[in-house]
XYZ file of C-alpha atoms in Angstrom:
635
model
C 0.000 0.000 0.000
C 2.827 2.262 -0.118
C 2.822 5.474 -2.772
C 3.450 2.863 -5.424
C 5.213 0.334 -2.968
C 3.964 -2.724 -1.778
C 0.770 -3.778 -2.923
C 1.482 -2.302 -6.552
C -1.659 -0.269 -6.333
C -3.424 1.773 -9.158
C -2.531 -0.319 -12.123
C -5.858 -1.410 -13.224
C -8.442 0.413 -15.253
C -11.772 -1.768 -14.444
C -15.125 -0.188 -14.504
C -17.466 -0.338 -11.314
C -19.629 -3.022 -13.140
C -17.761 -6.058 -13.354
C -17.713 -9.732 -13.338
C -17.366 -11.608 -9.945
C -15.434 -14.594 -8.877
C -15.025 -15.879 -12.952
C -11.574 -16.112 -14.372
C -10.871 -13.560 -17.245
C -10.684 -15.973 -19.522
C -14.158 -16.693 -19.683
C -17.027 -14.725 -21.032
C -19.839 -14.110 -19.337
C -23.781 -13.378 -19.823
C -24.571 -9.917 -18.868
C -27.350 -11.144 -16.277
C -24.193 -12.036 -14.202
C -23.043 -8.771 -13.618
C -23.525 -7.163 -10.358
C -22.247 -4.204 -8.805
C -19.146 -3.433 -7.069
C -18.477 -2.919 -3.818
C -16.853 0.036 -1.917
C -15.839 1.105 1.464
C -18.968 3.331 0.961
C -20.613 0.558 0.280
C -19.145 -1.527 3.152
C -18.677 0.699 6.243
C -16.105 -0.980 7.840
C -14.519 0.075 11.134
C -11.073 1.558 10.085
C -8.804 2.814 13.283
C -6.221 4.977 13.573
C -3.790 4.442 16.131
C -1.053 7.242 17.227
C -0.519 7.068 20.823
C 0.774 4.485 23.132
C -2.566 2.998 24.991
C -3.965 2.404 21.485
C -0.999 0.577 20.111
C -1.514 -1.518 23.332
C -4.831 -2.096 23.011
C -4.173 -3.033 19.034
C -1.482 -5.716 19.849
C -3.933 -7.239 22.654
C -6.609 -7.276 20.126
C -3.749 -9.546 17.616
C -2.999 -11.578 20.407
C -5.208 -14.538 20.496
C -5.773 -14.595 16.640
C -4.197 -17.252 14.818
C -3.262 -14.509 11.424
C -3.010 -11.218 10.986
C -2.262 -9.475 7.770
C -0.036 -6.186 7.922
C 0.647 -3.715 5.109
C 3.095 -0.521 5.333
C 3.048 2.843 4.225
C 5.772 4.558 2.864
C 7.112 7.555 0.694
C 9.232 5.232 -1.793
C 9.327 2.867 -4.002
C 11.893 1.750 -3.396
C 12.039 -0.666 0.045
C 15.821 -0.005 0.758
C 15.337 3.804 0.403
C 11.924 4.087 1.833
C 10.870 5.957 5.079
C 8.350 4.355 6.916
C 4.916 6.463 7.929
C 2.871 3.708 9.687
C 1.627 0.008 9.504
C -1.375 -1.501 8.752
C -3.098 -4.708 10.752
C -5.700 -6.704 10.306
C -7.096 -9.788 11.947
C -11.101 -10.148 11.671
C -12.684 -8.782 8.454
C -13.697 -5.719 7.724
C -12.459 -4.264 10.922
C -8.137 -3.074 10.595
C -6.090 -0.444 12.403
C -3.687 1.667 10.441
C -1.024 2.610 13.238
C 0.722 5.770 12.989
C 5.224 5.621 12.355
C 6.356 8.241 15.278
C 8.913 11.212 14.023
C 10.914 10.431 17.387
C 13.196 8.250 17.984
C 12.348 7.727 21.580
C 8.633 7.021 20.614
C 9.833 4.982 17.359
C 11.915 2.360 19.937
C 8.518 2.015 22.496
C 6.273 1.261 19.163
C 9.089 -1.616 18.339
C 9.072 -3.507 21.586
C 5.305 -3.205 21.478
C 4.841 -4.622 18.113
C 8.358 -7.108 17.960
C 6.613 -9.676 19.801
C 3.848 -9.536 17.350
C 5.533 -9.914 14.401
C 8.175 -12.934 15.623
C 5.555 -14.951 16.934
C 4.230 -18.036 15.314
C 1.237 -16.279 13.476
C 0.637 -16.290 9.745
C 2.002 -12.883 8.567
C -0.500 -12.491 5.545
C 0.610 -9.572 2.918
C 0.200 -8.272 -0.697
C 3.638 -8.291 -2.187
C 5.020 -8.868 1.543
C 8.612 -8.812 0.914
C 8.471 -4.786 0.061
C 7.048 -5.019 3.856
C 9.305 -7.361 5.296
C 12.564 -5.173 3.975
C 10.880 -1.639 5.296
C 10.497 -3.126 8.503
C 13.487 -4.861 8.803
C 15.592 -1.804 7.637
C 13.384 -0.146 10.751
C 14.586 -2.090 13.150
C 11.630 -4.336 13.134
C 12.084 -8.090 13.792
C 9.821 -10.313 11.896
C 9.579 -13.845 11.559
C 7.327 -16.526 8.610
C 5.611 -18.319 8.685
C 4.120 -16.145 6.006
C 1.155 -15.810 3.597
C 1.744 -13.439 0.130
C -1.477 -13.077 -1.912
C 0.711 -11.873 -4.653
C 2.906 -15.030 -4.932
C -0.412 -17.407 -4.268
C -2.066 -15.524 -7.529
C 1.089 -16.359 -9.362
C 1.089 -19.666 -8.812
C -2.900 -20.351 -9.272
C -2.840 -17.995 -12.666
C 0.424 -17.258 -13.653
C -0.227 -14.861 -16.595
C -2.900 -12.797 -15.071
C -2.309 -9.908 -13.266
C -1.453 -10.206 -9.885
C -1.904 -6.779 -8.104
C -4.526 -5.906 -5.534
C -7.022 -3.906 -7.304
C -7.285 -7.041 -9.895
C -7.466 -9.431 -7.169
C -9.680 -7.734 -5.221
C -12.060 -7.159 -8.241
C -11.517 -10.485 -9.189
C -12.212 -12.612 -5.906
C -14.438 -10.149 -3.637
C -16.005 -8.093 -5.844
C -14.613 -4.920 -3.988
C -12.839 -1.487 -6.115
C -9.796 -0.906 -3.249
C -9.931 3.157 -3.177
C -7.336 4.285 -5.971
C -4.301 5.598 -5.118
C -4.785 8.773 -7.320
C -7.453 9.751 -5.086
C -4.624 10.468 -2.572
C -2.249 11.373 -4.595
C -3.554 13.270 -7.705
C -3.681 11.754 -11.361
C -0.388 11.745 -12.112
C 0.799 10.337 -8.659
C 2.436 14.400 -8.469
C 2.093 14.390 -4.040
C 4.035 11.933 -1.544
C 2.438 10.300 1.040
C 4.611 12.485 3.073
C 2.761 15.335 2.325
C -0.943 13.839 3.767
C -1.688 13.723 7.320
C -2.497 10.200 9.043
C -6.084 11.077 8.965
C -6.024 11.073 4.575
C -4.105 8.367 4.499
C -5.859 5.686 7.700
C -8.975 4.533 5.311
C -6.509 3.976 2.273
C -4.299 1.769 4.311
C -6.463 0.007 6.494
C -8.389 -0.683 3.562
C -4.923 -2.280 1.741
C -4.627 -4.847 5.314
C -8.323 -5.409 4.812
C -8.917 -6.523 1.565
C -5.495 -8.810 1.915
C -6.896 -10.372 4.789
C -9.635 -11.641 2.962
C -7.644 -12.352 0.178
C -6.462 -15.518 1.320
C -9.364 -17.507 1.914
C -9.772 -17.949 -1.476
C -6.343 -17.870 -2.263
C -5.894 -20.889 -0.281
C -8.707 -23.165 -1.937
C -7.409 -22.301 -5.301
C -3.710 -23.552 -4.033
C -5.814 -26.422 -2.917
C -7.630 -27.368 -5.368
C -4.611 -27.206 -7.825
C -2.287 -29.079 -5.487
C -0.161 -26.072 -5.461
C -0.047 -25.924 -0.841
C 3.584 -27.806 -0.812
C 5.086 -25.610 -3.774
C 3.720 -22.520 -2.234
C 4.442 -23.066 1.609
C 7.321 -25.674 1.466
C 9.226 -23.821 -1.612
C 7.744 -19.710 -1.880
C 7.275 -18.662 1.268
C 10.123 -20.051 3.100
C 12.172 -18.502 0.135
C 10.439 -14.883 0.771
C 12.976 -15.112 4.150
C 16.185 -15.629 1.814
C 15.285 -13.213 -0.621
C 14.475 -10.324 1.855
C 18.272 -11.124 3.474
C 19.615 -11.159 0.105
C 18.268 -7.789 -0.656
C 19.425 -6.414 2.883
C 22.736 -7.780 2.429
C 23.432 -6.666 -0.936
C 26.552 -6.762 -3.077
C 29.297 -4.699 -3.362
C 30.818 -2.642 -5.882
C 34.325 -1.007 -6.440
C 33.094 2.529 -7.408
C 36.936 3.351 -8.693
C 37.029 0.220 -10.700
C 33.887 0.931 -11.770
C 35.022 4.425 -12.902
C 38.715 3.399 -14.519
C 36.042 0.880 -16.445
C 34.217 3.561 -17.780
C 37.066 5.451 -19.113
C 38.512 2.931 -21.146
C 34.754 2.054 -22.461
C 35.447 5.593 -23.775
C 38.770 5.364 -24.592
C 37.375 2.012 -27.074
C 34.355 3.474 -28.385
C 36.864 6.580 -29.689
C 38.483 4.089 -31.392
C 35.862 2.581 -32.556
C 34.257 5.685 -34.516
C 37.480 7.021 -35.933
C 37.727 3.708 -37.473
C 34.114 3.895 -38.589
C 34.172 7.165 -40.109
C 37.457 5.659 -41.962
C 35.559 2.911 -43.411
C 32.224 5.151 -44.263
C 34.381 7.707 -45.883
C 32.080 10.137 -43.513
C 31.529 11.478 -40.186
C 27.915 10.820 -39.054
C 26.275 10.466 -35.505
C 26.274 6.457 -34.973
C 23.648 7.059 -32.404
C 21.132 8.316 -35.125
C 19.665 5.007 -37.355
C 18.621 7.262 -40.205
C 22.086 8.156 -40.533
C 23.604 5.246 -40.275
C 20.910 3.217 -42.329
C 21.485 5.723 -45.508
C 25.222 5.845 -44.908
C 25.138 1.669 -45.191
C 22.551 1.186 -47.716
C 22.843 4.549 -49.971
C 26.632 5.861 -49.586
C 28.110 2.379 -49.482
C 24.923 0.357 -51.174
C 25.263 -2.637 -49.453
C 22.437 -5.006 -49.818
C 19.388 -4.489 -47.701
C 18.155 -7.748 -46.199
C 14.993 -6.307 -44.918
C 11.670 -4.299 -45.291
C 11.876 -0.457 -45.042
C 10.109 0.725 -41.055
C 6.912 2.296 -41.435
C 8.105 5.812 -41.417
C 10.625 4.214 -45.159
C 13.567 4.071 -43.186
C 15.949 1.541 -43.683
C 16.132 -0.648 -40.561
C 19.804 -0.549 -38.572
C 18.714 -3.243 -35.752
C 21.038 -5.770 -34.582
C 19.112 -8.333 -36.435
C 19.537 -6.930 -40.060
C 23.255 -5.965 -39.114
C 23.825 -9.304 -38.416
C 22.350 -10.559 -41.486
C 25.340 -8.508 -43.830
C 28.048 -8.563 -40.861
C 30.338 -10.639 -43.581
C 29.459 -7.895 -46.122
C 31.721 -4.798 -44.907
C 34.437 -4.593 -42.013
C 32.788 -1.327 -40.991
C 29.248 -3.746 -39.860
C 31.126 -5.804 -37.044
C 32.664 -2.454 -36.030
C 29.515 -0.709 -35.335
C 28.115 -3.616 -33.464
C 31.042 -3.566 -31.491
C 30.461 0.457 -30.971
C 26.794 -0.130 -30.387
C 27.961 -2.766 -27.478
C 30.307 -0.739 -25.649
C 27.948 2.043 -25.480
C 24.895 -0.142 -24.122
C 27.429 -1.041 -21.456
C 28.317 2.009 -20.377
C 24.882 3.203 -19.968
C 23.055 0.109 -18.658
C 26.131 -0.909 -16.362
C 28.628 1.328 -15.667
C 26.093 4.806 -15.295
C 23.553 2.247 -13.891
C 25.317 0.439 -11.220
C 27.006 3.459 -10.385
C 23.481 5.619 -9.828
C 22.301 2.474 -8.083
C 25.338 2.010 -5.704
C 23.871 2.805 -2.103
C 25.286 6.164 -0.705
C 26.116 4.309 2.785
C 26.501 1.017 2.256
C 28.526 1.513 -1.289
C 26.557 -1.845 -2.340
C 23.638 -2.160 -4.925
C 20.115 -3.763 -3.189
C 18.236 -5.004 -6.049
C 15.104 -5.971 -5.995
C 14.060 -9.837 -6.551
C 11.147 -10.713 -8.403
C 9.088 -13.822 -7.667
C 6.498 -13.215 -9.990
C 7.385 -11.634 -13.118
C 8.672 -15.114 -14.994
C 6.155 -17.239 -16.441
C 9.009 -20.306 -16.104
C 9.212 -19.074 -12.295
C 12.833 -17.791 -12.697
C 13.743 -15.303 -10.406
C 14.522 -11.909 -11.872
C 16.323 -8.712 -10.557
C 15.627 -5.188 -11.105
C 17.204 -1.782 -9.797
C 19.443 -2.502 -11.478
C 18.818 -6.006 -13.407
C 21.950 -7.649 -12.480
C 20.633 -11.237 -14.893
C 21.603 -9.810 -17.789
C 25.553 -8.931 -17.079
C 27.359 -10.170 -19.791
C 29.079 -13.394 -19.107
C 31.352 -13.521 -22.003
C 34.169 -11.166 -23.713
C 36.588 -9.483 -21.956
C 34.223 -6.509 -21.160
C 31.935 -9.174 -19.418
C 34.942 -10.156 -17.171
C 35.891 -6.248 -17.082
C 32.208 -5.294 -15.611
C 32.321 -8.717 -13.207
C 35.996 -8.060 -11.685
C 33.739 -4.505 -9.816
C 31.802 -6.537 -7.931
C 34.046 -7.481 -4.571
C 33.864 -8.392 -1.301
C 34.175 -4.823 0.002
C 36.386 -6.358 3.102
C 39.180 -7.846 3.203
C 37.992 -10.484 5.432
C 36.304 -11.915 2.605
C 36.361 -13.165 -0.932
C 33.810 -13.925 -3.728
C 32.965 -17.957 -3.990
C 30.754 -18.884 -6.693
C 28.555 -22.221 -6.822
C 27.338 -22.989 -10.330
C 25.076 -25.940 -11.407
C 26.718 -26.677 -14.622
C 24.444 -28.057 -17.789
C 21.660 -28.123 -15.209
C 19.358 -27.997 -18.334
C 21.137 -30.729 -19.913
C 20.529 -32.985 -16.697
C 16.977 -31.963 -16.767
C 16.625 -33.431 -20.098
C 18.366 -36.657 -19.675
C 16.310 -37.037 -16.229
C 12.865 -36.443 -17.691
C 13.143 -38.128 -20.915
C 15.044 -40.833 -19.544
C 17.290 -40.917 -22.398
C 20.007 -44.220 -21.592
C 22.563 -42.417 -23.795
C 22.380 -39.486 -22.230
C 21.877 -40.583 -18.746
C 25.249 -42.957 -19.342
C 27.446 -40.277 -20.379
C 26.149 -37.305 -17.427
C 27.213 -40.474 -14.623
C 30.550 -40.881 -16.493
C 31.189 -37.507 -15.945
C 31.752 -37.261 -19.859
C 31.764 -33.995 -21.938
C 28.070 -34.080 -22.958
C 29.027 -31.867 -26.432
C 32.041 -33.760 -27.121
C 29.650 -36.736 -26.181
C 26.848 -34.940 -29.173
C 29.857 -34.220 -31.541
C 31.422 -37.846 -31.368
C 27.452 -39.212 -32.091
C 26.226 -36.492 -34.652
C 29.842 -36.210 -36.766
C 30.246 -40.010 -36.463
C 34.011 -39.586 -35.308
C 36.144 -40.575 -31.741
C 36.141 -38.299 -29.388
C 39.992 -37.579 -30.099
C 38.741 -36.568 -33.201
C 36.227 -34.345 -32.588
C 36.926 -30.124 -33.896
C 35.887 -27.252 -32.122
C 33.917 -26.109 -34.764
C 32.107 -29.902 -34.377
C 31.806 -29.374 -30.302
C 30.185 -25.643 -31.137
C 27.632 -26.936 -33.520
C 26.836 -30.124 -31.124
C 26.312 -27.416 -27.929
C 24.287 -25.408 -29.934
C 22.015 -28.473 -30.941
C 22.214 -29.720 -26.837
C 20.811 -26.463 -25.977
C 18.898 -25.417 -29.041
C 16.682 -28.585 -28.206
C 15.099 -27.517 -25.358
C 14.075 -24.120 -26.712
C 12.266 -26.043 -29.447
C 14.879 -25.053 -32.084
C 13.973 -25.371 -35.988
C 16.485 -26.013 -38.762
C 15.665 -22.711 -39.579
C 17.085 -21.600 -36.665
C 20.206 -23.195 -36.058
C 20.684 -22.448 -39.447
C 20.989 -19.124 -39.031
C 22.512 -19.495 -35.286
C 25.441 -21.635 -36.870
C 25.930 -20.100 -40.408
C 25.106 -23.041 -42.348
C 22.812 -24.004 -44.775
C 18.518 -25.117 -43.513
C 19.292 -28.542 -45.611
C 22.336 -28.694 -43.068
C 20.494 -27.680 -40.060
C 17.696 -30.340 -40.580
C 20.266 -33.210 -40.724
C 21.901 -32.515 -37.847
C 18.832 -32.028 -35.351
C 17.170 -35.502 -37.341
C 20.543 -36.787 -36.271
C 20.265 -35.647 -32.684
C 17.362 -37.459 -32.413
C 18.101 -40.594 -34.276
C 20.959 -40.600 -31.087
C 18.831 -39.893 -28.704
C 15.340 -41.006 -29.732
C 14.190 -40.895 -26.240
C 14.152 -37.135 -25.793
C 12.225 -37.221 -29.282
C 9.697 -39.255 -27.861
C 9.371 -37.017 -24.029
C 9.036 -34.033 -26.453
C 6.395 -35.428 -28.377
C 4.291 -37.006 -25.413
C 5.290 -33.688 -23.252
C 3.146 -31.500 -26.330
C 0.397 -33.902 -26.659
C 0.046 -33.623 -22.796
C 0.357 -29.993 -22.880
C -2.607 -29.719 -25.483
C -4.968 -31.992 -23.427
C -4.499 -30.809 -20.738
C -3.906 -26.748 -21.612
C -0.685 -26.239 -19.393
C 3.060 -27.790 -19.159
C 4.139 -28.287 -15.148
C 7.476 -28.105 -13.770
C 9.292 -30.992 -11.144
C 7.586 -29.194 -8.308
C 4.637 -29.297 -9.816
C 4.195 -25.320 -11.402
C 2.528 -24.716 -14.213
C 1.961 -22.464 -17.025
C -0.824 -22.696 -19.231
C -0.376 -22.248 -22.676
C -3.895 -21.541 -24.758
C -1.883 -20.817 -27.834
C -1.307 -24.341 -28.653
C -4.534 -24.621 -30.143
C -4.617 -21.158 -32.213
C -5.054 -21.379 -35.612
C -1.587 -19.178 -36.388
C 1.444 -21.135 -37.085
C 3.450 -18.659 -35.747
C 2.133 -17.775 -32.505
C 1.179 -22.052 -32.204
C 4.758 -22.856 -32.532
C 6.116 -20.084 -29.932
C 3.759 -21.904 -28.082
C 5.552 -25.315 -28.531
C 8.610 -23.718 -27.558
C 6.903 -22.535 -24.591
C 5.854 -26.138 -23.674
C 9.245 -27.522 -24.411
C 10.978 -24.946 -22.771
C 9.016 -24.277 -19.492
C 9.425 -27.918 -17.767
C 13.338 -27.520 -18.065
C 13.722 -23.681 -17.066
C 11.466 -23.982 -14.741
C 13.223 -27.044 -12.907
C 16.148 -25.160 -13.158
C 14.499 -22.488 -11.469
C 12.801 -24.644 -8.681
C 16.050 -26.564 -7.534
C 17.945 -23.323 -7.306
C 15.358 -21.794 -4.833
C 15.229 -25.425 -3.020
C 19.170 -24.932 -2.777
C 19.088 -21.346 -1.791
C 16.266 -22.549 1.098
C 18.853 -24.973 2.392
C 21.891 -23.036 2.237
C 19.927 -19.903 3.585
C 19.224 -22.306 7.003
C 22.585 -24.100 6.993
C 24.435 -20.667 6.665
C 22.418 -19.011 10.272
C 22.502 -22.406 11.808
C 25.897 -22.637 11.773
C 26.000 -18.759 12.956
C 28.370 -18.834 9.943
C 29.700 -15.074 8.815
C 29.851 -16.499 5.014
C 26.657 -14.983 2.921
C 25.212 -15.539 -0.245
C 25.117 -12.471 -1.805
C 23.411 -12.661 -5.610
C 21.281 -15.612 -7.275
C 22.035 -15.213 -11.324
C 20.373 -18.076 -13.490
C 22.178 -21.275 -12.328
C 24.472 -19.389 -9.948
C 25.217 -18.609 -6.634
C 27.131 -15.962 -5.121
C 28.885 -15.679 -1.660
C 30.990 -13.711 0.301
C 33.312 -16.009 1.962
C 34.565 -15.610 5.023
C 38.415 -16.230 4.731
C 38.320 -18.258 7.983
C 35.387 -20.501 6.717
C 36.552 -21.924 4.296
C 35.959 -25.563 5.097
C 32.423 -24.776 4.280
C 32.355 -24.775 0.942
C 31.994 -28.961 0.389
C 28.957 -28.811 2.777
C 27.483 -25.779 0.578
C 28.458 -27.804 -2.620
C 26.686 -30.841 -1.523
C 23.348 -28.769 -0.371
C 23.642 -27.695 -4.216
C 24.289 -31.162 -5.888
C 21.705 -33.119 -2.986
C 18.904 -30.352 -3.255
C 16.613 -32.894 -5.303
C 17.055 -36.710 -6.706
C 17.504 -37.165 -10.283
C 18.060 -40.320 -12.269
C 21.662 -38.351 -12.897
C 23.665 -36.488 -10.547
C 23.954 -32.975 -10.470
C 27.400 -31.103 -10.410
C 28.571 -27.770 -9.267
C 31.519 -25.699 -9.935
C 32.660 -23.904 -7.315
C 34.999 -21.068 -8.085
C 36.849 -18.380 -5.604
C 37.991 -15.119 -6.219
C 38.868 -11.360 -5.206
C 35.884 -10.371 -7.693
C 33.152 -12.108 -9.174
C 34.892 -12.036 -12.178
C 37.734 -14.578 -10.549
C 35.415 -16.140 -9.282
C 33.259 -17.433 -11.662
């Protein structure tokens, strides 16, 4: 419920006449309509609570209920900037106190031994988007403990590509239009909750702890009647607890590396356009695709491989660039300019911006909910898409350090985790055989798909065979590995037949894993998420075979994704059991990140072995563990 915060309010447009209680997805007669309801319509009894005897009389009113849902209000966004003006609580329907954040700190310390025994009892803590709660409070010297109940998360899991904020859920489950948050704030959001008194603000907030309070009774049944309880309480929530430390904890970053970096990004992209301008015969601004599209296709007339854009300009996007890179030496230099300066905007001014003024490390924000595969994601800044590869990859990895010399960077990486996915649910012999050999699975490929010993086998032959091992699961055509590889369609086609003819097991789990996926309407992951895919039955080749992929793809990335939070669970309760100083500090794809206390060394087979034990496959999982000075070492 903060201005934009938790709760992610005031991001649906529905009229006051809607449909009640029916998934989106299904039309409705109009004689089904009904009204909505209001807190005008409702008159519930909404408290506020600003003085000592009331916050008393609130946390006896808590005590002897077995949930209680609790909502802040803030003037940020952002949880790891955000000053807190008061909390929300709820335990009995329409009845919820919004309690009033004190200005002093002598008031602010009474207000947390009042409500600290509250929030690390054993109670459900029910919220909407709870970990934006969790890290306010935390960061306020609040001490709250799970187990936990997040409508947001539940909604993910019961309808993963609706929309999963409170206003929809409240429309869609009780029938109720939450108040909007422009009412408070003014259309364009222009005031801060800082600027209303508690009085404005108590019926918008109690309202937020309300209508999340009643969220969850039909939250639950839904979980229930999917079979979605152990994946939500045994696998989400505890992982809410990890991610909110992770957050806290952040990671570190070298600002002068960081700057040094910068400058020689410069320094390159300099180069770059001297070298450019050579080439073109002309000095033009690179940033501008007009100019560069007419100084390609008119000055120089290299072929266009495209249509003209709407407005008849010639098209300068990586994808057409790549298309004539073998054309002119001047196309593989401006992709290379084009590169450097993405990096120095996206990572270098972002991280930098983003770097916390006291603690000098960057707090991003983890998102449960924003993958359909249920991959985790990262935003402010997006740290998942750092470039792995290329020596400005390494460059932008080598800022991020321990920020103490007491530690270093350790890295645990599940390596082909994909690959293992495949072999364990198709079942594949071949495949199985070579992953408990510990073979090279693309030499393995190469050796099967070239028809030559494994002495013999190219790196050219081990490229194509690891782009066919991980083209499979993302459905690939010959079309494109064609283009992926440089080779002919013809070319393409016989080697993934090949692959198959190898390993005619994963040929057969594809094929029973779509026919599944069209009876029943959805593809489920090891832990038993799903994602329901409509599209498989459209009538549009194109947006049906997306679809495919989708069903081919979701299964194994979404494994993926479920082991890793099973392993970060684990590692998480391992890590404060031991009272250990060690900490994980990022979660990237198949990685984790840790800063490793020098003296604990001996830890790292017990962390290694949470990793590679987290789940039983019919092959055994394998980690590479990596230490460093910097991430970059490390990995």
């Amino acid at each position: 419920g903060s201005a934009g915060g938790s709760g992610v309010r005031g991001q649906t447009g529905y009229l006051f006449d809607v449909w009640v209680g029916v998934p989106s997805s299904e039309s409705v007669g109009a004689e089904e309509r009904v009204v909505v309801r209001t807190i005008a319509t409702e008159k519930p009894d909404y408290v506020l609570i600003d003085s000592v005897e009331g916050l008393e009389r609130v946390v006896r009113a808590l005590a002897d209920a077995p949930r209680f849902s609790v909502d802040v209000e803030t003037d940020s966004v952002s949880p790891h900037r955000a000053g807190l003006l008061g909390i929300s609580l709820c335990s009995q329907e329409k009845k919820a106190y919004y309690v009033v954040y004190p200005r002093e700190e002598e008031r602010r310390a009474v207000w947390r031994r009042l409500l600290n025994p509250l929030f690390s009892s054993d109670k459900e803590k029910i919220g909407q988007n709870l970990k934006y709660d969790l890290v306010v409070l935390r960061r306020h010297g609040f001490c709250v403990r799970g187990p936990y109940f997040d409508t947001m998360v539940a909604h993910a899991l019961v309808s993963p590509e609706g929309k999963h904020n409170l206003d929809a859920l409240a429309i869609h489950y009780l029938g109720y239009e939450p108040i909007p948050i422009e009412q408070l704030l003014g259309p364009d959001k222009q005031r801060n909750m800082r600027e209303l008194t508690p009085e404005q603000i108590k019926d918008y907030a109690a309202e937020d702890a309300d209508v999340t309070f009643r969220l969850r009774k039909p939250l639950i049944l839904e979980l229930q009647k999917l079979g979605m309880e152990t994946l939500f309480y045994d696998l989400e929530m505890p992982l809410l607890e990890v991610l909110v430390d992770l957050e806290l904890t952040g990671i570190y970053v070298d600002a002068e590396r960081l700057r040094a970096l910068d400058e020689a990004l410069s320094r390159e992209a300099q180069r770059l356009e001297k070298e450019i301008f050579r080439l073109l015969g002309v000095a033009i601004n690179l940033s501008s695709a007009k100019q560069v599209g007419e100084a390609l296709f008119v000055h120089l007339k290299l072929p266009y491989p495209g249509r003209k854009t709407a407005t008849g300009q010639y098209s300068t996007s990586e994808s057409v660039l790549q298309k004539i890179a073998d054309k002119h030496p001047v196309i593989p230099l401006l992709l290379q300019y084009r590169e450097i300066q993405k990096l120095r905007s996206t990572y270098v001014k972002g991280l930098l911006s983003r770097r916390h003024p006291v603690t000098g490390r960057l707090h991003p924000t983890y998102h449960q909910v924003r993958t359909a595969t249920g991959r985790l994601s990262t935003s402010d800044p997006n740290l998942q898409n750092i470039p792995v590869r290329g020596e400005w990859g390494r460059a932008i990895r080598s800022v991020f350090t321990a920020g103490d010399d007491a530690f270093e960077m350790l890295s645990l990486d599940y390596s082909q985790i994909e690959l293992r996915l495949i072999a364990h649910f198709s079942g594949d012999e071949r495949l199985i055989e070579a992953f408990e050999a510990d073979r090279d699975i693309h030499t393995e490929t190469a050796v099967r798909l070239f028809g030559v010993g494994s002495g013999e086998v190219t790196p050219e032959m081990r490229r194509r065979a690891k782009a066919v091992n991980f083209g499979i699961f993302y459905g690939i055509s010959a079309h494109g590995l064609a283009e992926q590889l440089k080779i002919s369609r013809s070319e393409a086609r016989e080697i993934i037949q090949r692959y198959f003819a190898t390993f005619p097991k994963v040929q057969a789990y594809i094929e029973e894993l779509l026919r599944e996926a069209r009876e029943k309407g959805y593809v489920e992951t090891l832990l038993g998420r799903r994602r329901y895919l409509p599209e498989l039955h459209s009538m549009n080749p194109a947006v049906r075979g997306h679809a495919e992929r989708a069903a081919i793809n979701t299964p194994i990335q979404g494994s993926a994704a479920d082991l890793i939070k099973l392993a970060m669970i684990r590692i998480h309760r391992f890590l404060r059991e031991r009272g250990a100083q060690t900490r994980m500090v990022l979660q990237i794809h198949d990685e984790l990140l840790f800063e490793l206390h020098r003296e604990e060394a001996d830890l790292i087979p017990a962390l290694k072995r949470i990793m590679e034990e987290v789940y039983p496959l019919r092959v055994p999982l394998k980690v590479t563990v990596g230490r460093g000075s910097t991430w970059s070492e490390a990995h």
